[in-house]
PDB file of C-alpha atoms in Angstrom:
ATOM      1  CA  UNK A 560      -0.001  -0.096  -0.137  1.00 36.00           C
ATOM      2  CA  UNK A 561       2.957   2.025  -0.122  1.00 37.00           C
ATOM      3  CA  UNK A 562       2.914   2.413  -3.747  1.00 50.00           C
ATOM      4  CA  UNK A 563       2.848   6.317  -5.203  1.00 80.00           C
ATOM      5  CA  UNK A 564      -1.094   7.623  -5.447  1.00 92.00           C
ATOM      6  CA  UNK A 565      -3.234   7.611  -8.447  1.00 95.00           C
ATOM      7  CA  UNK A 566      -6.151   9.596  -8.986  1.00 97.00           C
ATOM      8  CA  UNK A 567      -9.057   8.561 -11.725  1.00 98.00           C
ATOM      9  CA  UNK A 568     -12.665   9.730 -12.237  1.00 98.00           C
ATOM     10  CA  UNK A 569     -15.514   7.692 -14.283  1.00 98.00           C
ATOM     11  CA  UNK A 570     -18.048   8.377 -16.122  1.00 97.00           C
ATOM     12  CA  UNK A 571     -21.259   6.985 -17.932  1.00 94.00           C
ATOM     13  CA  UNK A 572     -21.788   6.952 -21.498  1.00 93.00           C
ATOM     14  CA  UNK A 573     -24.706   9.291 -22.239  1.00 91.00           C
ATOM     15  CA  UNK A 574     -27.609   8.700 -24.536  1.00 89.00           C
ATOM     16  CA  UNK A 575     -27.936  11.820 -25.921  1.00 91.00           C
ATOM     17  CA  UNK A 576     -25.562  14.261 -28.031  1.00 91.00           C
ATOM     18  CA  UNK A 577     -26.264  17.078 -25.629  1.00 95.00           C
ATOM     19  CA  UNK A 578     -25.542  14.413 -22.491  1.00 94.00           C
ATOM     20  CA  UNK A 579     -22.165  13.725 -24.603  1.00 93.00           C
ATOM     21  CA  UNK A 580     -20.703  17.185 -25.407  1.00 95.00           C
ATOM     22  CA  UNK A 581     -21.788  18.193 -21.550  1.00 96.00           C
ATOM     23  CA  UNK A 582     -19.220  15.163 -20.458  1.00 96.00           C
ATOM     24  CA  UNK A 583     -16.604  16.182 -22.767  1.00 97.00           C
ATOM     25  CA  UNK A 584     -16.759  19.365 -21.295  1.00 97.00           C
ATOM     26  CA  UNK A 585     -16.289  17.605 -17.696  1.00 98.00           C
ATOM     27  CA  UNK A 586     -13.625  15.830 -18.833  1.00 98.00           C
ATOM     28  CA  UNK A 587     -11.785  18.490 -20.040  1.00 98.00           C
ATOM     29  CA  UNK A 588     -11.976  20.464 -16.708  1.00 97.00           C
ATOM     30  CA  UNK A 589     -11.256  17.610 -14.985  1.00 98.00           C
ATOM     31  CA  UNK A 590      -8.237  16.866 -17.320  1.00 97.00           C
ATOM     32  CA  UNK A 591      -6.340  20.258 -15.801  1.00 96.00           C
ATOM     33  CA  UNK A 592      -6.191  18.271 -12.513  1.00 96.00           C
ATOM     34  CA  UNK A 593      -3.822  15.824 -14.225  1.00 95.00           C
ATOM     35  CA  UNK A 594      -5.385  12.727 -13.327  1.00 96.00           C
ATOM     36  CA  UNK A 595      -3.883   8.833 -13.761  1.00 96.00           C
ATOM     37  CA  UNK A 596      -7.240   7.838 -15.730  1.00 97.00           C
ATOM     38  CA  UNK A 597     -10.474   8.323 -16.778  1.00 98.00           C
ATOM     39  CA  UNK A 598     -12.736   5.264 -16.580  1.00 97.00           C
ATOM     40  CA  UNK A 599     -16.478   5.122 -18.476  1.00 95.00           C
ATOM     41  CA  UNK A 600     -19.196   2.362 -17.581  1.00 92.00           C
ATOM     42  CA  UNK A 601     -20.253  -0.079 -19.521  1.00 82.00           C
ATOM     43  CA  UNK A 602     -24.554  -0.842 -19.364  1.00 64.00           C
ATOM     44  CA  UNK A 603     -26.062  -3.883 -17.898  1.00 50.00           C
ATOM     45  CA  UNK A 604     -25.627  -6.622 -20.586  1.00 49.00           C
ATOM     46  CA  UNK A 605     -23.364  -4.600 -22.556  1.00 50.00           C
ATOM     47  CA  UNK A 606     -26.376  -2.207 -23.238  1.00 50.00           C
ATOM     48  CA  UNK A 607     -24.031   0.677 -24.148  1.00 59.00           C
ATOM     49  CA  UNK A 608     -21.177  -1.230 -25.657  1.00 69.00           C
ATOM     50  CA  UNK A 609     -20.787   1.220 -29.088  1.00 78.00           C
ATOM     51  CA  UNK A 610     -21.348   4.590 -26.716  1.00 83.00           C
ATOM     52  CA  UNK A 611     -18.793   2.933 -24.418  1.00 86.00           C
ATOM     53  CA  UNK A 612     -16.250   2.720 -27.151  1.00 89.00           C
ATOM     54  CA  UNK A 613     -16.699   5.233 -28.418  1.00 91.00           C
ATOM     55  CA  UNK A 614     -16.615   7.934 -25.552  1.00 94.00           C
ATOM     56  CA  UNK A 615     -13.133   6.353 -24.456  1.00 95.00           C
ATOM     57  CA  UNK A 616     -11.590   6.926 -27.761  1.00 94.00           C
ATOM     58  CA  UNK A 617     -12.789  10.341 -27.504  1.00 95.00           C
ATOM     59  CA  UNK A 618     -11.108  10.658 -23.531  1.00 96.00           C
ATOM     60  CA  UNK A 619      -8.247   8.617 -24.953  1.00 95.00           C
ATOM     61  CA  UNK A 620      -7.374  11.114 -27.924  1.00 94.00           C
ATOM     62  CA  UNK A 621      -9.441  14.479 -27.696  1.00 95.00           C
ATOM     63  CA  UNK A 622      -9.223  15.043 -24.063  1.00 96.00           C
ATOM     64  CA  UNK A 623      -6.191  13.265 -23.947  1.00 96.00           C
ATOM     65  CA  UNK A 624      -6.301  11.463 -20.668  1.00 97.00           C
ATOM     66  CA  UNK A 625      -5.798   8.148 -20.775  1.00 97.00           C
ATOM     67  CA  UNK A 626      -9.032   6.248 -20.682  1.00 97.00           C
ATOM     68  CA  UNK A 627     -10.351   2.757 -18.777  1.00 97.00           C
ATOM     69  CA  UNK A 628     -13.140   1.231 -20.392  1.00 95.00           C
ATOM     70  CA  UNK A 629     -15.413  -1.186 -18.293  1.00 94.00           C
ATOM     71  CA  UNK A 630     -15.996  -4.277 -19.770  1.00 93.00           C
ATOM     72  CA  UNK A 631     -18.126  -6.912 -18.727  1.00 88.00           C
ATOM     73  CA  UNK A 632     -18.802 -10.725 -19.855  1.00 83.00           C
ATOM     74  CA  UNK A 633     -22.721 -10.848 -18.857  1.00 78.00           C
ATOM     75  CA  UNK A 634     -24.290 -11.191 -22.294  1.00 71.00           C
ATOM     76  CA  UNK A 635     -21.695 -10.798 -24.915  1.00 79.00           C
ATOM     77  CA  UNK A 636     -19.815 -13.737 -26.297  1.00 85.00           C
ATOM     78  CA  UNK A 637     -15.998 -14.816 -26.764  1.00 90.00           C
ATOM     79  CA  UNK A 638     -15.533 -13.621 -29.965  1.00 91.00           C
ATOM     80  CA  UNK A 639     -17.520 -10.484 -28.919  1.00 88.00           C
ATOM     81  CA  UNK A 640     -14.947  -9.685 -26.358  1.00 91.00           C
ATOM     82  CA  UNK A 641     -12.048 -10.596 -28.143  1.00 94.00           C
ATOM     83  CA  UNK A 642     -13.331  -8.299 -30.858  1.00 92.00           C
ATOM     84  CA  UNK A 643     -13.649  -5.375 -28.150  1.00 91.00           C
ATOM     85  CA  UNK A 644     -10.131  -5.631 -26.957  1.00 95.00           C
ATOM     86  CA  UNK A 645      -8.429  -5.964 -30.210  1.00 95.00           C
ATOM     87  CA  UNK A 646     -10.654  -2.290 -31.192  1.00 94.00           C
ATOM     88  CA  UNK A 647      -8.616  -1.248 -27.257  1.00 95.00           C
ATOM     89  CA  UNK A 648      -5.455  -2.142 -28.451  1.00 96.00           C
ATOM     90  CA  UNK A 649      -5.595  -0.806 -31.521  1.00 95.00           C
ATOM     91  CA  UNK A 650      -6.162   2.459 -30.575  1.00 94.00           C
ATOM     92  CA  UNK A 651      -3.528   2.717 -27.900  1.00 95.00           C
ATOM     93  CA  UNK A 652      -6.126   1.899 -24.493  1.00 97.00           C
ATOM     94  CA  UNK A 653      -3.712   0.319 -21.977  1.00 97.00           C
ATOM     95  CA  UNK A 654      -6.224  -0.251 -18.886  1.00 97.00           C
ATOM     96  CA  UNK A 655      -9.658  -1.542 -18.334  1.00 97.00           C
ATOM     97  CA  UNK A 656     -12.060  -2.206 -15.703  1.00 97.00           C
ATOM     98  CA  UNK A 657     -13.250  -6.090 -15.705  1.00 95.00           C
ATOM     99  CA  UNK A 658     -16.315  -6.790 -13.967  1.00 92.00           C
ATOM    100  CA  UNK A 659     -19.072  -9.424 -14.265  1.00 85.00           C
ATOM    101  CA  UNK A 660     -21.464  -6.908 -14.704  1.00 76.00           C
ATOM    102  CA  UNK A 661     -25.054  -6.716 -14.467  1.00 66.00           C
ATOM    103  CA  UNK A 662     -28.230  -8.722 -15.909  1.00 60.00           C
ATOM    104  CA  UNK A 663     -30.063  -6.491 -18.006  1.00 54.00           C
ATOM    105  CA  UNK A 664     -34.424  -7.253 -16.956  1.00 50.00           C
ATOM    106  CA  UNK A 665     -34.924 -10.665 -17.650  1.00 50.00           C
ATOM    107  CA  UNK A 666     -31.775 -12.068 -18.865  1.00 49.00           C
ATOM    108  CA  UNK A 667     -30.995 -15.303 -17.373  1.00 50.00           C
ATOM    109  CA  UNK A 668     -27.874 -15.918 -15.676  1.00 50.00           C
ATOM    110  CA  UNK A 669     -26.380 -18.519 -18.489  1.00 48.00           C
ATOM    111  CA  UNK A 670     -25.977 -15.227 -20.850  1.00 55.00           C
ATOM    112  CA  UNK A 671     -22.292 -14.967 -21.889  1.00 64.00           C
ATOM    113  CA  UNK A 672     -19.794 -17.900 -21.987  1.00 75.00           C
ATOM    114  CA  UNK A 673     -18.220 -16.675 -18.961  1.00 83.00           C
ATOM    115  CA  UNK A 674     -19.775 -16.688 -15.971  1.00 79.00           C
ATOM    116  CA  UNK A 675     -17.111 -14.487 -13.626  1.00 89.00           C
ATOM    117  CA  UNK A 676     -15.602 -11.718 -13.549  1.00 93.00           C
ATOM    118  CA  UNK A 677     -12.257 -13.551 -12.894  1.00 95.00           C
ATOM    119  CA  UNK A 678     -12.906 -15.753 -15.838  1.00 94.00           C
ATOM    120  CA  UNK A 679     -12.940 -12.463 -17.794  1.00 95.00           C
ATOM    121  CA  UNK A 680      -9.399 -11.838 -16.368  1.00 96.00           C
ATOM    122  CA  UNK A 681      -8.168 -14.651 -17.114  1.00 96.00           C
ATOM    123  CA  UNK A 682      -9.652 -14.120 -21.166  1.00 96.00           C
ATOM    124  CA  UNK A 683      -7.846 -10.845 -21.209  1.00 96.00           C
ATOM    125  CA  UNK A 684      -5.151 -12.163 -20.098  1.00 97.00           C
ATOM    126  CA  UNK A 685      -5.300 -15.212 -22.724  1.00 96.00           C
ATOM    127  CA  UNK A 686      -6.168 -12.644 -25.253  1.00 95.00           C
ATOM    128  CA  UNK A 687      -3.890  -9.715 -25.058  1.00 95.00           C
ATOM    129  CA  UNK A 688      -0.961 -11.155 -22.467  1.00 95.00           C
ATOM    130  CA  UNK A 689       0.568  -7.917 -20.253  1.00 96.00           C
ATOM    131  CA  UNK A 690      -1.155  -5.448 -22.796  1.00 97.00           C
ATOM    132  CA  UNK A 691      -3.383  -4.347 -20.381  1.00 98.00           C
ATOM    133  CA  UNK A 692      -3.713  -2.928 -16.703  1.00 98.00           C
ATOM    134  CA  UNK A 693      -6.308  -4.886 -15.444  1.00 98.00           C
ATOM    135  CA  UNK A 694      -8.951  -3.501 -12.810  1.00 98.00           C
ATOM    136  CA  UNK A 695     -11.236  -5.166 -11.070  1.00 98.00           C
ATOM    137  CA  UNK A 696     -14.432  -4.343  -8.357  1.00 96.00           C
ATOM    138  CA  UNK A 697     -13.995  -4.568  -4.391  1.00 97.00           C
ATOM    139  CA  UNK A 698     -16.972  -4.631  -2.309  1.00 96.00           C
ATOM    140  CA  UNK A 699     -15.821  -3.789   1.441  1.00 96.00           C
ATOM    141  CA  UNK A 700     -19.098  -3.839   2.778  1.00 95.00           C
ATOM    142  CA  UNK A 701     -19.733  -7.337   0.684  1.00 93.00           C
ATOM    143  CA  UNK A 702     -21.342  -7.316  -2.816  1.00 89.00           C
ATOM    144  CA  UNK A 703     -24.683  -7.391  -2.553  1.00 88.00           C
ATOM    145  CA  UNK A 704     -25.544 -10.857  -4.205  1.00 87.00           C
ATOM    146  CA  UNK A 705     -22.941 -12.626  -2.584  1.00 89.00           C
ATOM    147  CA  UNK A 706     -24.063 -15.482  -0.149  1.00 92.00           C
ATOM    148  CA  UNK A 707     -21.806 -14.110   3.051  1.00 94.00           C
ATOM    149  CA  UNK A 708     -18.475 -11.909   3.400  1.00 94.00           C
ATOM    150  CA  UNK A 709     -16.330 -14.773   3.627  1.00 96.00           C
ATOM    151  CA  UNK A 710     -17.626 -16.119   0.345  1.00 94.00           C
ATOM    152  CA  UNK A 711     -16.696 -12.858  -1.362  1.00 95.00           C
ATOM    153  CA  UNK A 712     -13.718 -12.141   0.070  1.00 96.00           C
ATOM    154  CA  UNK A 713     -12.699 -15.420  -1.969  1.00 96.00           C
ATOM    155  CA  UNK A 714     -14.020 -14.503  -5.115  1.00 95.00           C
ATOM    156  CA  UNK A 715     -12.222 -10.907  -4.839  1.00 97.00           C
ATOM    157  CA  UNK A 716      -8.841 -12.984  -4.361  1.00 97.00           C
ATOM    158  CA  UNK A 717      -9.983 -15.349  -7.029  1.00 96.00           C
ATOM    159  CA  UNK A 718     -10.010 -12.458  -9.683  1.00 96.00           C
ATOM    160  CA  UNK A 719      -6.954 -10.840  -8.209  1.00 97.00           C
ATOM    161  CA  UNK A 720      -4.881 -13.885  -8.872  1.00 96.00           C
ATOM    162  CA  UNK A 721      -6.609 -14.728 -12.143  1.00 96.00           C
ATOM    163  CA  UNK A 722      -4.271 -11.688 -13.092  1.00 97.00           C
ATOM    164  CA  UNK A 723      -5.320  -8.378 -11.473  1.00 98.00           C
ATOM    165  CA  UNK A 724      -3.117  -5.521 -11.408  1.00 98.00           C
ATOM    166  CA  UNK A 725      -5.227  -3.796  -9.143  1.00 98.00           C
ATOM    167  CA  UNK A 726      -9.035  -2.938  -7.817  1.00 98.00           C
ATOM    168  CA  UNK A 727     -11.226   0.145  -7.443  1.00 98.00           C
ATOM    169  CA  UNK A 728     -14.078  -0.540  -4.757  1.00 98.00           C
ATOM    170  CA  UNK A 729     -17.304  -0.159  -4.708  1.00 96.00           C
ATOM    171  CA  UNK A 730     -18.127   3.573  -3.206  1.00 97.00           C
ATOM    172  CA  UNK A 731     -18.951   3.470   1.074  1.00 97.00           C
ATOM    173  CA  UNK A 732     -19.100   5.870   3.782  1.00 97.00           C
ATOM    174  CA  UNK A 733     -17.207   3.822   6.412  1.00 96.00           C
ATOM    175  CA  UNK A 734     -13.283   4.205   5.843  1.00 97.00           C
ATOM    176  CA  UNK A 735     -12.734   0.831   8.949  1.00 97.00           C
ATOM    177  CA  UNK A 736     -14.849  -1.109   6.263  1.00 97.00           C
ATOM    178  CA  UNK A 737     -12.378   0.115   3.665  1.00 98.00           C
ATOM    179  CA  UNK A 738      -9.139  -1.233   6.022  1.00 98.00           C
ATOM    180  CA  UNK A 739     -10.721  -4.285   7.263  1.00 98.00           C
ATOM    181  CA  UNK A 740     -11.413  -5.430   3.798  1.00 97.00           C
ATOM    182  CA  UNK A 741      -7.485  -4.704   2.783  1.00 98.00           C
ATOM    183  CA  UNK A 742      -6.291  -6.205   5.819  1.00 98.00           C
ATOM    184  CA  UNK A 743      -8.165  -9.612   5.117  1.00 97.00           C
ATOM    185  CA  UNK A 744      -7.840 -10.220   1.813  1.00 98.00           C
ATOM    186  CA  UNK A 745      -3.498  -9.489   2.267  1.00 97.00           C
ATOM    187  CA  UNK A 746      -3.792 -12.324   4.905  1.00 98.00           C
ATOM    188  CA  UNK A 747      -4.937 -13.922   2.375  1.00 97.00           C
ATOM    189  CA  UNK A 748      -2.157 -13.431  -0.314  1.00 97.00           C
ATOM    190  CA  UNK A 749      -3.517 -10.568  -2.021  1.00 97.00           C
ATOM    191  CA  UNK A 750      -0.989  -7.550  -2.170  1.00 96.00           C
ATOM    192  CA  UNK A 751      -2.774  -5.103  -5.418  1.00 97.00           C
ATOM    193  CA  UNK A 752      -3.606  -1.749  -4.711  1.00 97.00           C
ATOM    194  CA  UNK A 753      -6.956  -1.227  -3.624  1.00 98.00           C
ATOM    195  CA  UNK A 754      -7.868   2.297  -4.533  1.00 98.00           C
ATOM    196  CA  UNK A 755     -11.291   3.806  -3.055  1.00 98.00           C
ATOM    197  CA  UNK A 756     -14.260   4.719  -4.567  1.00 98.00           C
ATOM    198  CA  UNK A 757     -15.682   7.975  -3.695  1.00 98.00           C
ATOM    199  CA  UNK A 758     -19.188   8.744  -4.575  1.00 97.00           C
ATOM    200  CA  UNK A 759     -19.937  12.430  -3.476  1.00 97.00           C
ATOM    201  CA  UNK A 760     -23.100  13.411  -2.115  1.00 97.00           C
ATOM    202  CA  UNK A 761     -25.498  15.961  -4.170  1.00 94.00           C
ATOM    203  CA  UNK A 762     -28.373  14.495  -3.924  1.00 93.00           C
ATOM    204  CA  UNK A 763     -29.859  12.339  -0.434  1.00 94.00           C
ATOM    205  CA  UNK A 764     -33.062  10.623  -2.403  1.00 93.00           C
ATOM    206  CA  UNK A 765     -31.227   9.422  -5.381  1.00 92.00           C
ATOM    207  CA  UNK A 766     -28.200   8.377  -3.301  1.00 94.00           C
ATOM    208  CA  UNK A 767     -30.391   6.391  -0.679  1.00 94.00           C
ATOM    209  CA  UNK A 768     -31.745   4.256  -3.989  1.00 93.00           C
ATOM    210  CA  UNK A 769     -28.360   3.886  -5.356  1.00 91.00           C
ATOM    211  CA  UNK A 770     -26.919   2.673  -2.185  1.00 94.00           C
ATOM    212  CA  UNK A 771     -30.169   0.466  -1.307  1.00 89.00           C
ATOM    213  CA  UNK A 772     -29.173  -1.434  -4.605  1.00 88.00           C
ATOM    214  CA  UNK A 773     -25.648  -1.916  -4.454  1.00 88.00           C
ATOM    215  CA  UNK A 774     -25.136  -2.646  -0.647  1.00 87.00           C
ATOM    216  CA  UNK A 775     -23.516   0.761   0.194  1.00 93.00           C
ATOM    217  CA  UNK A 776     -24.303   1.175   3.789  1.00 95.00           C
ATOM    218  CA  UNK A 777     -25.025   5.381   4.397  1.00 96.00           C
ATOM    219  CA  UNK A 778     -24.001   5.442   8.149  1.00 96.00           C
ATOM    220  CA  UNK A 779     -27.172   5.893  10.146  1.00 96.00           C
ATOM    221  CA  UNK A 780     -26.008   9.860  11.465  1.00 97.00           C
ATOM    222  CA  UNK A 781     -25.741  10.530   7.891  1.00 97.00           C
ATOM    223  CA  UNK A 782     -28.875   9.278   6.748  1.00 96.00           C
ATOM    224  CA  UNK A 783     -30.898  11.163   9.433  1.00 97.00           C
ATOM    225  CA  UNK A 784     -29.050  14.654   9.037  1.00 97.00           C
ATOM    226  CA  UNK A 785     -29.587  14.155   5.424  1.00 96.00           C
ATOM    227  CA  UNK A 786     -32.979  13.490   5.613  1.00 95.00           C
ATOM    228  CA  UNK A 787     -33.592  16.555   8.290  1.00 96.00           C
ATOM    229  CA  UNK A 788     -32.231  19.002   5.462  1.00 96.00           C
ATOM    230  CA  UNK A 789     -35.189  17.965   3.547  1.00 93.00           C
ATOM    231  CA  UNK A 790     -34.998  19.857   0.172  1.00 92.00           C
ATOM    232  CA  UNK A 791     -32.609  21.974   1.524  1.00 96.00           C
ATOM    233  CA  UNK A 792     -30.170  21.265  -1.846  1.00 95.00           C
ATOM    234  CA  UNK A 793     -26.971  23.465  -0.210  1.00 96.00           C
ATOM    235  CA  UNK A 794     -26.863  22.240   3.339  1.00 97.00           C
ATOM    236  CA  UNK A 795     -27.358  18.574   1.546  1.00 97.00           C
ATOM    237  CA  UNK A 796     -24.100  19.157  -0.524  1.00 96.00           C
ATOM    238  CA  UNK A 797     -22.212  21.174   2.501  1.00 97.00           C
ATOM    239  CA  UNK A 798     -22.823  18.388   4.468  1.00 98.00           C
ATOM    240  CA  UNK A 799     -21.965  15.739   2.121  1.00 97.00           C
ATOM    241  CA  UNK A 800     -18.338  17.234   0.936  1.00 98.00           C
ATOM    242  CA  UNK A 801     -17.122  17.654   4.658  1.00 98.00           C
ATOM    243  CA  UNK A 802     -18.466  13.891   5.293  1.00 98.00           C
ATOM    244  CA  UNK A 803     -16.980  12.378   2.132  1.00 98.00           C
ATOM    245  CA  UNK A 804     -13.725  14.817   2.369  1.00 98.00           C
ATOM    246  CA  UNK A 805     -12.627  13.829   6.635  1.00 98.00           C
ATOM    247  CA  UNK A 806     -13.327  10.075   5.077  1.00 98.00           C
ATOM    248  CA  UNK A 807     -11.078  10.945   2.196  1.00 98.00           C
ATOM    249  CA  UNK A 808      -8.786  12.122   4.683  1.00 98.00           C
ATOM    250  CA  UNK A 809      -8.829   9.386   6.750  1.00 98.00           C
ATOM    251  CA  UNK A 810      -8.021   6.826   3.931  1.00 98.00           C
ATOM    252  CA  UNK A 811      -5.036   8.485   2.629  1.00 97.00           C
ATOM    253  CA  UNK A 812      -3.650   9.219   6.263  1.00 97.00           C
ATOM    254  CA  UNK A 813      -4.187   5.187   7.054  1.00 97.00           C
ATOM    255  CA  UNK A 814      -2.088   4.236   3.638  1.00 96.00           C
ATOM    256  CA  UNK A 815      -5.168   4.434   0.782  1.00 98.00           C
ATOM    257  CA  UNK A 816      -3.309   4.315  -2.410  1.00 97.00           C
ATOM    258  CA  UNK A 817      -5.141   7.363  -4.273  1.00 97.00           C
ATOM    259  CA  UNK A 818      -9.102   7.506  -5.177  1.00 98.00           C
ATOM    260  CA  UNK A 819     -11.291   6.975  -7.680  1.00 98.00           C
ATOM    261  CA  UNK A 820     -14.206   9.662  -7.981  1.00 98.00           C
ATOM    262  CA  UNK A 821     -17.823   8.564  -8.976  1.00 97.00           C
ATOM    263  CA  UNK A 822     -18.274  11.726 -10.655  1.00 97.00           C
ATOM    264  CA  UNK A 823     -22.057  10.883 -12.013  1.00 95.00           C
ATOM    265  CA  UNK A 824     -20.891  13.195 -15.288  1.00 96.00           C
ATOM    266  CA  UNK A 825     -20.538  16.150 -13.106  1.00 97.00           C
ATOM    267  CA  UNK A 826     -16.802  17.990 -11.979  1.00 97.00           C
ATOM    268  CA  UNK A 827     -17.856  20.459  -8.958  1.00 97.00           C
ATOM    269  CA  UNK A 828     -18.658  17.502  -6.291  1.00 97.00           C
ATOM    270  CA  UNK A 829     -15.690  15.794  -6.859  1.00 98.00           C
ATOM    271  CA  UNK A 830     -13.220  18.914  -7.043  1.00 97.00           C
ATOM    272  CA  UNK A 831     -14.692  20.323  -4.064  1.00 97.00           C
ATOM    273  CA  UNK A 832     -13.559  17.072  -2.172  1.00 98.00           C
ATOM    274  CA  UNK A 833     -10.570  17.474  -4.243  1.00 97.00           C
ATOM    275  CA  UNK A 834      -9.415  20.842  -3.292  1.00 96.00           C
ATOM    276  CA  UNK A 835     -10.342  20.038   0.110  1.00 97.00           C
ATOM    277  CA  UNK A 836      -7.697  17.601   0.272  1.00 97.00           C
ATOM    278  CA  UNK A 837      -5.080  20.042  -0.958  1.00 94.00           C
ATOM    279  CA  UNK A 838      -4.398  17.121  -3.666  1.00 92.00           C
ATOM    280  CA  UNK A 839      -2.298  17.909  -6.738  1.00 81.00           C
ATOM    281  CA  UNK A 840      -2.581  19.573 -10.028  1.00 74.00           C
TER     282      UNK A 840
END
């Protein structure tokens, strides 16, 4: 955990031209802070494959920040994945976030030739050797579909040992959960960098829905304070900024190897935290 720190920002591909132009403008603004890379998500079952590809190529070649596409195996054949890997390799992409992926509504578990993220990591290594730096996901508070915490730790270890270079966590609001997770997997023989995923707090109702779906625990004292603000957006954002900035400070002081910001295609909430932490630019 003593490696040089890295900082990154995540985007999601948009459905409209106006949204895409906004995304690129936000990316250009964040590029001034010299992040190590931008990542771009991939919709359930590969539903945003083309938009992800186009966004990644623009971030890489127009905004000129290294871009890391998310790649999931649910719903895609090996030939589909092989073709995407070849396109990314030919375009000079050097980093991939390898995920199992979410199942779209109505899609059975059998869809796709690869079932788990560790299968995808192995496949990327077989197809591309060491060309790609492979990121995998980590869940300090347990994946919502895991049977129990011990099984989830073993799942992460399998992904890491399949050939992952580093990991990005699901967002969380309790630094102790991150440190405990890192301690446990290190005891199981995994020493890759595990970068905390950071979700700025800007809208309580949306955050509560996200968190319930992905298993991220909002501490009761945070939830109750956010509820008390009601529709007072300014107070929610000010309080959220303080909570997340304090947690990020604890993470970095405790040895976290960087931060990965879930921007939701906005610059200001992440940059407020960045500036509070006096991070480099």
